XYZ file of C-alpha atoms in Angstrom:
658
model
C 0.451 26.607 4.905
C 3.627 24.983 3.642
C 3.444 24.684 -0.135
C 7.137 25.397 -0.747
C 7.665 22.371 -2.978
C 4.659 23.269 -5.134
C 5.786 26.898 -5.354
C 9.214 25.731 -6.505
C 7.576 23.708 -9.291
C 5.565 26.735 -10.400
C 8.686 28.924 -10.290
C 10.566 26.437 -12.458
C 7.749 26.385 -15.036
C 7.509 30.191 -15.055
C 11.219 30.668 -15.723
C 11.502 27.883 -18.278
C 12.818 29.369 -21.589
C 10.220 29.670 -24.368
C 11.060 30.775 -27.891
C 7.460 31.153 -29.037
C 3.878 30.994 -27.752
C 2.902 31.810 -24.190
C 3.615 29.716 -21.166
C 0.715 27.583 -19.940
C 0.545 25.703 -16.663
C -2.316 23.507 -15.507
C -2.753 23.018 -11.750
C -4.946 20.001 -11.180
C -6.180 18.102 -8.155
C -9.159 17.069 -6.072
C -11.866 19.473 -4.997
C -10.729 21.242 -1.830
C -7.011 20.639 -2.353
C -6.329 24.376 -2.558
C -5.607 24.935 -6.242
C -7.099 28.416 -6.493
C -5.649 29.581 -3.188
C -2.129 28.447 -4.083
C -2.161 29.968 -7.571
C -3.704 33.264 -6.418
C -1.072 33.767 -3.739
C 1.714 32.687 -6.061
C 0.609 35.164 -8.763
C 0.473 37.935 -6.190
C 4.037 37.129 -5.164
C 5.134 37.487 -8.813
C 2.989 40.497 -9.730
C 6.081 42.522 -10.674
C 6.852 39.993 -13.434
C 3.602 40.950 -15.176
C 3.591 44.772 -15.405
C 0.652 44.756 -17.813
C -1.556 43.209 -15.169
C -3.427 40.046 -14.289
C -6.863 38.873 -15.374
C -9.133 36.294 -13.722
C -12.064 34.227 -14.978
C -14.058 31.454 -13.311
C -14.820 29.010 -16.120
C -17.486 27.245 -14.027
C -16.248 23.767 -14.822
C -17.840 22.330 -11.663
C -20.834 24.275 -10.524
C -23.637 23.316 -8.167
C -26.074 25.375 -10.195
C -27.852 22.872 -12.419
C -29.036 25.598 -14.787
C -25.581 26.892 -15.645
C -22.885 24.787 -17.247
C -19.285 25.717 -17.915
C -18.789 29.289 -19.100
C -18.241 29.567 -22.847
C -14.815 30.825 -23.985
C -16.583 33.473 -26.080
C -18.123 35.009 -22.965
C -14.768 35.064 -21.170
C -13.043 36.596 -24.189
C -15.605 39.369 -24.345
C -14.896 40.305 -20.744
C -11.118 40.117 -21.190
C -11.122 42.253 -24.356
C -13.289 44.915 -22.743
C -10.994 44.897 -19.680
C -8.016 45.619 -21.980
C -9.848 48.563 -23.553
C -11.078 47.047 -26.814
C -13.754 49.326 -28.204
C -15.479 46.831 -30.483
C -15.709 43.101 -29.700
C -16.431 40.708 -32.629
C -19.468 38.484 -32.518
C -17.938 35.019 -33.060
C -15.679 33.144 -30.661
C -13.099 32.515 -33.405
C -12.883 36.251 -34.194
C -12.663 37.150 -30.509
C -9.865 34.602 -30.002
C -7.885 35.973 -32.951
C -8.283 39.537 -31.684
C -7.324 38.418 -28.159
C -4.040 36.949 -29.383
C -3.328 40.060 -31.409
C -4.077 42.444 -28.521
C -1.899 40.466 -26.069
C 0.985 39.780 -28.483
C 3.249 42.401 -26.870
C 1.928 42.270 -23.313
C 3.517 40.872 -20.174
C 0.239 39.627 -18.817
C -0.851 36.823 -16.488
C -4.304 35.276 -16.603
C -5.855 32.809 -14.187
C -8.494 30.536 -15.702
C -10.094 28.987 -12.660
C -12.173 25.811 -12.545
C -11.761 24.819 -16.185
C -13.772 21.937 -17.584
C -12.026 20.843 -20.802
C -8.995 21.703 -22.889
C -11.329 22.895 -25.646
C -12.795 25.472 -23.263
C -9.305 26.830 -22.468
C -7.643 26.773 -25.897
C -9.330 29.911 -27.380
C -8.232 31.852 -24.274
C -4.494 31.245 -24.623
C -2.322 34.328 -24.864
C -0.510 35.359 -28.018
C 2.805 36.258 -26.379
C 5.764 34.286 -25.010
C 6.073 36.959 -22.324
C 2.662 36.080 -20.912
C 1.543 33.319 -18.576
C -1.720 31.388 -18.503
C -2.471 29.454 -15.315
C -5.377 27.018 -15.424
C -6.911 25.233 -12.430
C -9.110 22.202 -12.907
C -10.257 19.044 -11.210
C -9.420 17.327 -14.499
C -5.854 16.966 -15.741
C -6.649 18.595 -19.114
C -3.944 16.517 -20.760
C -5.134 17.785 -24.152
C -3.417 21.095 -23.386
C -0.041 19.375 -23.447
C -0.275 19.656 -27.239
C -0.290 23.432 -26.694
C 2.896 23.226 -24.641
C 1.198 23.185 -21.257
C 2.957 21.895 -18.151
C 0.654 19.951 -15.809
C 1.247 19.904 -12.058
C -0.908 17.751 -9.785
C -1.515 19.309 -6.385
C -1.730 16.849 -3.509
C -2.819 17.411 0.070
C -0.831 19.512 2.498
C 2.248 18.072 4.189
C 1.068 16.371 7.371
C 2.580 18.890 9.772
C 1.108 21.797 7.795
C -2.307 20.127 7.924
C -1.960 19.690 11.702
C -1.015 23.364 11.968
C -4.206 24.288 10.098
C -6.217 22.065 12.456
C -4.667 23.954 15.381
C -6.288 27.194 14.210
C -9.630 25.982 15.546
C -8.458 23.248 17.894
C -5.868 25.220 19.833
C -4.010 23.359 22.562
C -6.248 20.313 22.164
C -4.388 19.453 18.957
C -0.975 19.501 20.642
C -2.264 17.431 23.573
C -3.627 14.702 21.275
C -1.028 14.389 18.482
C -2.053 10.885 17.401
C -5.715 11.866 17.109
C -4.738 15.049 15.238
C -2.746 13.048 12.709
C -5.709 10.690 12.287
C -8.060 13.615 11.629
C -5.830 15.075 8.920
C -5.381 11.596 7.404
C -9.145 11.088 7.259
C -9.408 14.554 5.669
C -6.895 13.477 3.026
C -4.763 16.477 4.115
C -7.041 18.576 1.894
C -7.041 22.202 3.075
C -10.802 22.591 2.699
C -11.605 19.420 4.649
C -9.015 20.113 7.367
C -10.286 23.692 7.598
C -13.846 22.446 8.114
C -12.637 20.020 10.784
C -10.770 22.891 12.449
C -13.975 24.959 12.381
C -15.878 22.128 14.085
C -13.344 22.156 16.909
C -13.623 25.936 17.147
C -17.416 25.952 17.586
C -17.246 23.058 20.084
C -14.439 24.108 22.449
C -14.978 21.181 24.820
C -14.852 18.487 22.141
C -11.681 16.388 22.082
C -9.702 15.792 18.923
C -10.050 12.035 19.445
C -13.856 12.425 19.526
C -13.683 14.268 16.206
C -11.476 11.538 14.741
C -13.935 8.895 15.919
C -16.835 10.802 14.336
C -15.038 11.198 11.009
C -14.140 7.500 10.847
C -17.752 6.310 10.999
C -20.317 5.972 8.238
C -19.239 7.750 5.095
C -16.622 9.744 6.954
C -15.453 13.218 6.108
C -17.566 13.429 2.973
C -20.843 13.499 4.914
C -19.716 14.657 8.356
C -18.074 18.006 7.579
C -20.801 20.544 6.874
C -21.254 24.293 6.441
C -24.713 25.655 7.305
C -26.025 22.102 7.141
C -24.594 21.368 3.699
C -22.135 18.519 3.206
C -19.718 20.651 1.202
C -17.220 17.933 0.344
C -19.941 15.470 -0.617
C -21.474 18.045 -2.945
C -18.102 18.666 -4.600
C -17.483 14.956 -5.188
C -21.062 14.416 -6.366
C -20.475 17.048 -9.047
C -17.281 15.294 -10.201
C -19.102 11.950 -10.257
C -22.061 13.318 -12.212
C -19.723 14.373 -15.032
C -18.290 10.862 -15.494
C -19.286 8.680 -18.465
C -21.577 5.810 -17.444
C -18.893 3.113 -17.602
C -16.438 5.140 -15.513
C -19.167 5.987 -13.005
C -20.025 2.291 -12.682
C -16.383 1.392 -12.145
C -15.974 4.153 -9.541
C -18.860 3.020 -7.348
C -17.899 -0.659 -7.664
C -14.341 0.144 -6.651
C -15.801 1.836 -3.579
C -17.424 -1.450 -2.525
C -14.143 -3.369 -2.503
C -12.373 -3.764 0.874
C -8.966 -2.813 -0.506
C -6.665 0.184 -0.840
C -5.030 -0.924 -4.109
C -6.554 -1.892 -7.449
C -5.168 -3.312 -10.664
C -6.739 -3.803 -14.054
C -7.198 -7.564 -13.629
C -9.063 -7.002 -10.365
C -11.256 -4.403 -12.020
C -11.957 -6.673 -14.988
C -13.141 -9.247 -12.450
C -15.643 -6.930 -10.784
C -16.941 -5.670 -14.143
C -17.822 -9.199 -15.160
C -19.877 -8.202 -18.168
C -16.610 -7.420 -19.998
C -15.706 -10.887 -21.183
C -15.197 -9.838 -24.786
C -11.697 -9.320 -26.234
C -12.118 -5.544 -26.000
C -13.236 -5.763 -22.341
C -9.799 -5.075 -20.770
C -9.318 -2.135 -23.136
C -12.653 -0.644 -22.061
C -11.711 -1.079 -18.407
C -8.405 0.653 -19.034
C -10.201 3.562 -20.702
C -12.559 3.884 -17.730
C -9.585 3.869 -15.348
C -7.859 6.597 -17.344
C -11.003 8.725 -17.165
C -10.994 8.410 -13.364
C -7.282 9.273 -13.243
C -7.909 12.290 -15.468
C -10.674 13.406 -13.085
C -8.269 13.032 -10.112
C -10.645 10.558 -8.458
C -8.107 7.769 -8.907
C -4.350 7.878 -8.396
C -1.810 5.724 -10.226
C 0.609 4.302 -7.644
C 2.732 2.063 -9.868
C 2.706 0.175 -13.167
C -0.911 -0.914 -13.574
C -1.846 -0.243 -9.919
C -4.194 2.428 -8.611
C -5.772 3.722 -5.419
C -8.803 5.775 -4.530
C -7.772 8.765 -2.450
C -8.464 8.194 1.288
C -10.923 11.052 1.104
C -12.653 9.756 -2.035
C -13.078 6.087 -1.089
C -15.989 6.602 1.381
C -17.814 8.636 -1.283
C -17.385 5.864 -3.851
C -18.541 3.296 -1.273
C -21.696 5.297 -0.495
C -22.586 5.456 -4.182
C -21.965 1.728 -4.555
C -24.232 0.961 -1.614
C -26.948 3.285 -2.928
C -26.864 2.467 -6.630
C -25.932 -1.233 -6.777
C -28.681 -3.575 -5.566
C -27.825 -6.101 -2.798
C -27.509 -9.099 -5.121
C -25.192 -7.154 -7.432
C -23.051 -6.009 -4.477
C -22.737 -9.597 -3.290
C -21.766 -10.709 -6.803
C -19.102 -7.988 -7.088
C -17.571 -8.888 -3.722
C -17.692 -12.607 -4.536
C -15.682 -11.988 -7.677
C -13.222 -9.798 -5.771
C -12.644 -12.592 -3.260
C -12.251 -15.102 -6.104
C -9.680 -12.817 -7.732
C -7.757 -12.715 -4.436
C -7.921 -16.510 -4.201
C -6.693 -17.271 -7.718
C -3.911 -14.667 -7.651
C -2.756 -15.658 -4.148
C -2.675 -19.265 -5.377
C -0.478 -18.193 -8.287
C 1.871 -16.350 -5.926
C 2.035 -19.342 -3.587
C 2.869 -21.735 -6.444
C 5.818 -19.500 -7.380
C 7.178 -18.611 -3.929
C 6.351 -21.666 -1.794
C 5.189 -24.510 -4.070
C 5.761 -27.120 -1.361
C 3.265 -25.344 0.898
C 0.231 -26.158 -1.281
C -2.328 -28.167 0.666
C -2.933 -31.435 -1.174
C -6.427 -31.849 -2.534
C -7.373 -28.207 -2.123
C -6.604 -26.688 -5.496
C -8.521 -23.547 -6.401
C -11.064 -24.331 -9.144
C -10.424 -22.464 -12.371
C -13.449 -20.273 -13.084
C -13.994 -17.209 -15.225
C -12.118 -14.879 -12.841
C -8.621 -14.429 -14.251
C -5.716 -13.875 -11.854
C -3.240 -11.065 -12.217
C -0.405 -12.658 -14.241
C 2.694 -13.349 -12.133
C 5.754 -14.667 -13.947
C 8.569 -14.513 -11.390
C 9.225 -14.626 -7.632
C 9.861 -10.876 -7.686
C 6.472 -10.193 -9.282
C 4.714 -12.569 -6.882
C 6.253 -10.956 -3.808
C 5.540 -7.456 -5.126
C 1.892 -8.395 -5.719
C 1.553 -9.725 -2.168
C 3.195 -6.616 -0.745
C 1.064 -4.240 -2.814
C -2.230 -6.034 -2.157
C -1.673 -7.159 1.439
C -4.488 -4.918 2.739
C -6.812 -6.121 -0.002
C -6.133 -9.760 0.872
C -6.810 -9.000 4.517
C -9.938 -7.070 3.556
C -11.160 -10.103 1.609
C -10.515 -12.378 4.612
C -12.487 -10.043 6.888
C -15.333 -9.820 4.381
C -15.526 -13.615 4.146
C -15.835 -13.715 7.935
C -18.643 -11.144 7.939
C -20.754 -12.903 5.303
C -20.012 -16.508 6.273
C -17.896 -17.596 3.308
C -15.968 -19.920 5.620
C -14.152 -22.075 3.047
C -12.891 -19.009 1.189
C -11.795 -17.395 4.458
C -9.442 -20.127 5.609
C -8.307 -21.030 2.091
C -7.287 -17.441 1.338
C -5.469 -17.221 4.673
C -3.612 -20.425 3.832
C -2.789 -19.346 0.270
C -1.407 -16.050 1.591
C 1.307 -17.914 3.517
C 4.169 -16.337 1.482
C 2.823 -12.906 2.479
C 3.051 -13.728 6.178
C 6.238 -15.768 5.936
C 8.247 -13.347 3.828
C 6.876 -9.904 4.717
C 6.072 -10.654 8.381
C 3.118 -8.317 9.080
C 2.689 -9.737 12.587
C -0.636 -8.161 13.610
C -2.212 -9.040 10.282
C -0.726 -12.549 10.493
C -2.360 -13.230 13.860
C -5.719 -11.661 12.960
C -5.970 -13.541 9.664
C -5.233 -16.899 11.284
C -7.667 -16.332 14.148
C -10.376 -15.661 11.566
C -9.151 -18.535 9.400
C -9.132 -20.970 12.323
C -12.726 -20.162 13.255
C -13.723 -20.412 9.579
C -12.054 -23.809 9.136
C -13.875 -25.118 12.193
C -17.215 -23.785 10.938
C -16.412 -25.274 7.531
C -15.677 -28.637 9.141
C -12.234 -28.842 7.524
C -9.743 -30.740 9.659
C -6.824 -30.067 7.268
C -7.749 -26.398 7.262
C -7.920 -26.291 11.048
C -4.499 -27.906 11.333
C -2.939 -25.496 8.856
C -4.437 -22.463 10.578
C -3.074 -23.679 13.925
C 0.502 -24.340 12.780
C 0.802 -21.292 10.531
C -0.937 -19.019 13.035
C 1.291 -20.278 15.854
C 4.325 -18.976 13.966
C 2.794 -15.499 13.948
C 2.106 -15.732 17.681
C 5.652 -16.968 18.245
C 7.114 -14.064 16.260
C 5.081 -11.694 18.439
C 6.695 -13.209 21.542
C 3.434 -14.818 22.678
C 5.070 -18.170 23.397
C 2.448 -19.695 25.701
C -0.348 -19.079 23.211
C 1.792 -20.345 20.328
C 2.570 -23.510 22.341
C -1.168 -24.054 22.866
C -1.882 -23.708 19.131
C 0.926 -26.142 18.244
C -0.367 -28.624 20.812
C -3.857 -28.485 19.312
C -2.386 -29.014 15.837
C -0.406 -32.018 17.076
C -3.526 -33.618 18.574
C -5.416 -33.212 15.274
C -2.471 -34.610 13.267
C -2.133 -37.629 15.575
C -5.875 -38.303 15.375
C -5.799 -38.059 11.580
C -2.478 -39.953 11.291
C -1.068 -37.024 9.286
C 2.690 -37.530 9.628
C 3.666 -34.329 7.852
C 1.491 -32.202 10.145
C 2.765 -34.116 13.182
C 6.296 -33.138 12.210
C 5.257 -29.528 11.620
C 3.622 -29.251 15.040
C 6.522 -31.042 16.731
C 9.024 -28.691 15.092
C 6.973 -25.701 16.246
C 6.919 -26.977 19.820
C 10.678 -27.461 19.606
C 11.151 -23.868 18.451
C 9.176 -22.587 21.453
C 11.484 -24.646 23.686
C 14.510 -23.172 21.921
C 13.270 -19.608 22.366
C 12.582 -20.241 26.063
C 16.059 -21.826 26.520
C 14.896 -25.399 27.150
C 17.583 -26.706 24.867
C 17.391 -30.424 25.604
C 13.625 -30.441 24.976
C 14.133 -28.427 21.805
C 16.734 -30.875 20.486
C 14.462 -33.857 21.254
C 11.531 -32.271 19.384
C 13.658 -31.346 16.349
C 15.229 -34.821 16.129
C 11.782 -36.435 16.285
C 10.468 -34.082 13.582
C 13.518 -34.940 11.442
C 12.807 -38.675 11.717
C 9.164 -38.175 10.789
C 10.045 -36.096 7.750
C 12.701 -38.514 6.574
C 10.226 -41.408 6.968
C 7.911 -39.866 4.353
C 10.673 -38.594 2.062
C 9.967 -34.930 2.806
C 13.434 -33.598 1.925
C 12.646 -29.910 2.313
C 11.161 -30.467 5.768
C 14.127 -32.603 6.798
C 16.512 -29.823 5.757
C 14.540 -27.316 7.835
C 14.725 -29.663 10.828
C 18.510 -29.761 10.428
C 18.483 -25.982 10.345
C 16.700 -25.952 13.714
C 19.195 -28.439 15.108
C 21.956 -26.123 13.938
C 20.326 -23.181 15.727
C 20.015 -25.246 18.896
C 23.690 -26.223 18.740
C 24.631 -22.556 18.246
C 22.726 -21.483 21.360
C 24.334 -24.396 23.243
C 27.789 -23.161 22.223
C 28.528 -26.229 20.098
C 29.673 -24.310 17.015
C 31.119 -27.365 15.282
C 27.784 -29.232 15.385
C 25.946 -26.069 14.407
C 28.109 -25.643 11.313
C 27.696 -29.314 10.358
C 23.886 -29.233 10.574
C 23.662 -25.918 8.711
C 26.028 -27.006 5.911
C 23.961 -30.132 5.330
C 20.706 -28.144 5.352
C 22.142 -25.536 2.979
C 23.343 -28.149 0.492
C 19.995 -29.967 0.538
C 17.957 -26.785 0.035
C 20.237 -25.724 -2.812
C 19.676 -29.059 -4.556
C 15.903 -28.521 -4.176
C 16.241 -24.989 -5.626
C 14.671 -23.575 -2.458
C 16.454 -20.245 -2.887
C 14.829 -18.348 -0.035
C 15.275 -21.078 2.568
C 18.800 -21.793 1.321
C 19.693 -18.112 1.711
C 18.359 -18.010 5.265
C 20.492 -21.011 6.196
C 23.483 -19.514 4.339
C 23.226 -16.405 6.521
C 23.014 -18.450 9.704
C 25.971 -20.556 8.608
C 27.964 -17.400 7.884
C 27.245 -16.162 11.402
C 28.296 -19.493 12.934
C 31.517 -19.609 10.901
C 32.396 -16.070 11.963
C 31.714 -16.956 15.602
C 33.925 -20.053 15.328
C 36.891 -18.040 14.018
C 36.499 -18.610 10.272
C 35.914 -14.890 9.694
C 36.644 -14.704 5.967
C 34.254 -17.465 4.916
C 31.658 -16.333 7.434
C 31.638 -12.720 6.202
C 31.641 -13.875 2.569
C 28.505 -15.964 3.132
C 26.813 -13.169 5.066
C 27.507 -10.646 2.312
C 26.229 -13.012 -0.359
C 23.068 -13.621 1.653
C 22.659 -9.875 2.211
C 22.767 -9.268 -1.548
C 20.092 -11.910 -2.116
C 17.833 -10.586 0.642
C 17.956 -7.086 -0.825
C 16.670 -8.045 -4.271
C 15.406 -10.968 -6.288
C 13.482 -14.064 -5.316
C 14.892 -14.160 -1.757
C 14.013 -10.546 -0.918
C 13.308 -10.089 2.796
C 13.764 -6.959 4.899
C 13.743 -8.963 8.138
C 16.576 -11.201 7.017
C 18.396 -8.253 5.486
C 18.360 -6.769 8.981
C 19.640 -10.037 10.483
C 22.548 -10.111 8.025
C 23.444 -6.492 8.795
C 23.387 -7.173 12.518
C 25.609 -10.251 12.149
C 28.008 -8.374 9.876
C 28.112 -5.673 12.541
C 29.058 -8.294 15.121
C 31.753 -9.620 12.797
C 33.183 -6.119 12.348
C 33.009 -5.464 16.078
C 34.896 -8.691 16.836
C 37.680 -7.521 14.485
C 37.814 -4.156 16.246
C 36.458 -2.210 13.257
C 34.124 0.092 15.186
C 33.253 2.350 12.242
C 32.137 -0.588 10.080
C 30.221 -2.102 12.994
C 28.343 1.174 13.524
C 27.492 1.323 9.818
C 26.059 -2.208 9.791
C 24.200 -1.799 13.089
C 22.700 1.495 11.942
C 21.360 -0.160 8.794
C 19.908 -3.039 10.805
C 18.319 -0.651 13.304
C 16.633 1.352 10.535
C 14.992 -1.830 9.200
C 14.039 -3.327 12.563
C 12.552 -0.043 13.780
C 9.809 -0.544 11.151
C 9.551 -4.313 11.486
C 10.035 -5.343 15.117
C 10.592 -3.077 18.153
C 12.297 -5.864 20.143
C 14.879 -6.448 17.401
C 15.390 -2.682 17.114
C 15.938 -2.406 20.870
C 18.564 -5.175 20.793
C 20.522 -3.511 17.979
C 20.196 -0.124 19.692
C 21.856 -1.609 22.777
C 24.700 -2.875 20.590
C 25.189 0.623 19.167
C 25.239 2.222 22.615
C 27.824 -0.286 23.835
C 30.373 0.677 21.150
């Protein structure tokens, strides 16, 4: 199995200069990640570096035997001293430790302390020589040993291809014939060698079972934790149960409540919300301490400043405990507070990124669930990006339990997520659920918003007929309710479908009507966006002069409104039009300025970054600079390949034509 990177880290620690004391390295990670296997093989490879030998002790830090706890350091020292030929071993641990350091002071010796429980258990066993090496494995990080000069290395799962190779041992040619299913199996196993090995064994004993059937089995219920068994025992579940049983009560409570949440990312404000009995000033501090305990136990991973995730392999275990140990009313309360946290934080992000989008009369009531603080557009967009799956999980949960108002409101508040980050499948799913919820909730404004916003997602997916139908429904509701702003929104959407299907006269008529409606109610931002659409229509028609005029006016208006993101989008389009009309210098200047804005700051957008790169590539190509064109197109293709296959295909054709 490929552990080259981990071996390189261990090699670097081993050769690191030390003027005094022995070298200590702690290898930490989840149960089943392969700590002992890696270290044992690595020590064998370097046996010549330790001519005085190697010693091993299992410290029993996590044992299934309820009668035996961790092995005492005194017991281990007795065995080590006898192994080195000591005739008389002192009675006390302190005396044995002192003798141990004296005996090993001149030795080039390596010891492996496997399955350690605490730093205090390890400290008396440290060698007394800088020529020696102590390697400790533990499911805990044992950060206390850093004071003794220890280097801590966290071992993660195998590289994906190595995990697939391990699966092939039992699965044979079935693995190669079903690569997608094989990758799903190793993902569900968290790429942990023990779990993947057990999955491989299941394929071996059932030679006619497909890899996709195994993947389906592992994805149900409590997943790998309960499904993979040896002689009837759920080995992985037992290992995680042991880790859980050692947690303090508050950390154990947090762990199982985190398992109930339909999200793959957590932050401290979210966790404070679900532990609602921590409303005292020291509450956040206690939550932080509980989080650190889970991180130390390798049950929780820190993914960024103040953000965390349960390992894919661990999450089903935490969920099972939450379902078993939290009563139904408590589970409902926890999930209600999670949804409320999503609502109030999404509302904060919306007010920063798209304040004009807020639906009048539908403010989120301020309760005792505090949002994650967001102080800038960059922070708001980062929060939406980080928690996109959690927001979607909350929307799905609201659908399942019938919280209809929360379902469509959260979908509506998450508009900057869909608009800026463009997760098309999620966009469409959320608005289908939101539309049904708004109808069940009897909210006409909600229904209209779900139709117009959802139609944009359908349009971006190329599903023009369905998008047209949604816009038409929204227009009928707006006309019935005499909602001029929504009439203009629906009319503009219908015009955009006409533009995309090359019905340019119809598109222009729709956009001009939407412009008049928006001007009649003083909606300056909307009027500027209508002019942008008129500029796009003129561009497709070949009327570059009119296109530039509409786009300049829209850009100026959006700048005066401090609508940075929308202004930057129009700036990029104007740059493209100017380049096409022969004003290359100004066109390229505007495109480069827009590109800089799209790459960082409040206007960040990978989709529009790709658009700018593609247009700059066209500008370079028109000047005959093939090398620069290739560079820009390559950058655009790399972005679009992740975002939109149709855009990627178009840019790929441009590259092949050079």
